[in-house]
Amino acid sequence: MIIAANWKMNPTLDVAGGLALALTARHFAPVTRLLFAPHPYLVPMSVRLGGSDVRLGGQDCHQDTVGAHTGDVSAAMLRDCGASVVLLGHSERRADHGESSALVAAKAAQALAHDLDVVICLGESLDERRTGRAEQIVIDQLHASLPKEFPEGRVMIAYEPVWAIGTGEVASVTDIAAMHAAITSELPKSKNGHMPPPILYGGSVNAENAASIFSVDHVGGALVGGASLDAAAFDSICDSARLQMLKSG
Ligand code: PEP
């Protein structure tokens, strides 16, 4: 299981430092923890995380290698700042910056070429769910957001219903199971015996609901926004993931 903290544009440097320190205080192996920190905090967080098992990531990167793109950051810059993974196509970037799935695929190709693993986010709007189009929308996003070719073991998917992000509303376990099964069936089969890309669930995951979400088939972890800003809540989510891994052997 992979549990990813997405701090978004939230913590001050002081708060971020405290949260990073808390991440290093406990271990949840075999759970993998990722931290998507704001770009200006990557270097200080990489110092704080030191030799810990928490992987540091950026919240976006540009699709070009280098160039006149004021305010953007390249995949190589993220690498230089200590990141080994990048979050791409989050619904907030799709909404705030008009990012298309084709752009997400180009960013993913760029990140992979610079040795960053990628988490690609997908998710339907409330209207798309209410009108019965959720599955088709997400599958179309999946195919359009994945680069044409990608190395096995380097890509993760996050299914995040847009209406569940930051709202306190969580998709039902039935809906999560159906969507994760649909995504799994569309992912390329491994040619080299790798595990298929893990599919994280995201959308108001917290200490109370994590265990039931992790018990759903094809849920490979969680992308956590709000609850990742509370060290105790995030630890509890990681603990639920660890227990689920032990239970399922
Ligand atoms: C997210 O940041 O992707 C997210 C799912 O946020 P929250 O957990 O706050 O809903």
PDB file of C-alpha atoms in Angstrom, residues 61-65 74-76 86-89 101-120 144-151 154-155:
ATOM      1  CA  CYS A  61       6.128  19.677 -13.297  1.00  0.00           C
ATOM      2  CA  HIS A  62       6.325  21.259 -16.741  1.00  0.00           C
ATOM      3  CA  GLN A  63       6.117  19.150 -19.881  1.00  0.00           C
ATOM      4  CA  ASP A  64       9.238  20.740 -21.409  1.00  0.00           C
ATOM      5  CA  THR A  65      12.795  20.036 -20.367  1.00  0.00           C
ATOM      6  CA  SER A  74      10.987  21.247 -14.621  1.00  0.00           C
ATOM      7  CA  ALA A  75      11.249  17.577 -13.743  1.00  0.00           C
ATOM      8  CA  ALA A  76      15.032  17.938 -13.496  1.00  0.00           C
ATOM      9  CA  VAL A  86       5.670  13.824  -8.911  1.00  0.00           C
ATOM     10  CA  LEU A  87       1.898  14.228  -8.668  1.00  0.00           C
ATOM     11  CA  LEU A  88       0.297  14.982 -12.039  1.00  0.00           C
ATOM     12  CA  GLY A  89      -3.180  15.890 -13.248  1.00  0.00           C
ATOM     13  CA  SER A 101      -5.266  14.754 -20.079  1.00  0.00           C
ATOM     14  CA  ALA A 102      -2.970  15.110 -23.124  1.00  0.00           C
ATOM     15  CA  LEU A 103      -0.905  17.652 -21.198  1.00  0.00           C
ATOM     16  CA  VAL A 104      -0.799  15.323 -18.184  1.00  0.00           C
ATOM     17  CA  ALA A 105       0.519  12.535 -20.449  1.00  0.00           C
ATOM     18  CA  ALA A 106       3.238  14.871 -21.794  1.00  0.00           C
ATOM     19  CA  LYS A 107       4.211  15.852 -18.240  1.00  0.00           C
ATOM     20  CA  ALA A 108       4.318  12.202 -17.218  1.00  0.00           C
ATOM     21  CA  ALA A 109       6.616  11.328 -20.126  1.00  0.00           C
ATOM     22  CA  GLN A 110       8.896  14.222 -19.164  1.00  0.00           C
ATOM     23  CA  ALA A 111       8.961  13.197 -15.493  1.00  0.00           C
ATOM     24  CA  LEU A 112       9.695   9.550 -16.285  1.00  0.00           C
ATOM     25  CA  ALA A 113      12.502  10.601 -18.619  1.00  0.00           C
ATOM     26  CA  HIS A 114      14.049  12.480 -15.679  1.00  0.00           C
ATOM     27  CA  ASP A 115      13.858   9.553 -13.347  1.00  0.00           C
ATOM     28  CA  LEU A 116      10.805  10.704 -11.403  1.00  0.00           C
ATOM     29  CA  ASP A 117       8.043   8.189 -10.728  1.00  0.00           C
ATOM     30  CA  VAL A 118       4.564   9.587 -11.341  1.00  0.00           C
ATOM     31  CA  VAL A 119       1.163   9.541  -9.666  1.00  0.00           C
ATOM     32  CA  ILE A 120      -1.508  10.341 -12.263  1.00  0.00           C
ATOM     33  CA  ALA A 144      -5.490   9.998 -22.433  1.00  0.00           C
ATOM     34  CA  SER A 145      -3.360  10.768 -19.346  1.00  0.00           C
ATOM     35  CA  LEU A 146      -0.977   7.813 -19.537  1.00  0.00           C
ATOM     36  CA  PRO A 147       2.066   8.300 -21.734  1.00  0.00           C
ATOM     37  CA  LYS A 148       2.047   5.938 -24.759  1.00  0.00           C
ATOM     38  CA  GLU A 149       4.814   3.878 -23.252  1.00  0.00           C
ATOM     39  CA  PHE A 150       6.003   3.811 -19.677  1.00  0.00           C
ATOM     40  CA  PRO A 151       8.399   1.656 -17.716  1.00  0.00           C
ATOM     41  CA  ARG A 154       7.143   3.693 -12.255  1.00  0.00           C
ATOM     42  CA  VAL A 155       3.500   4.789 -12.604  1.00  0.00           C
TER      43      VAL A 155
END
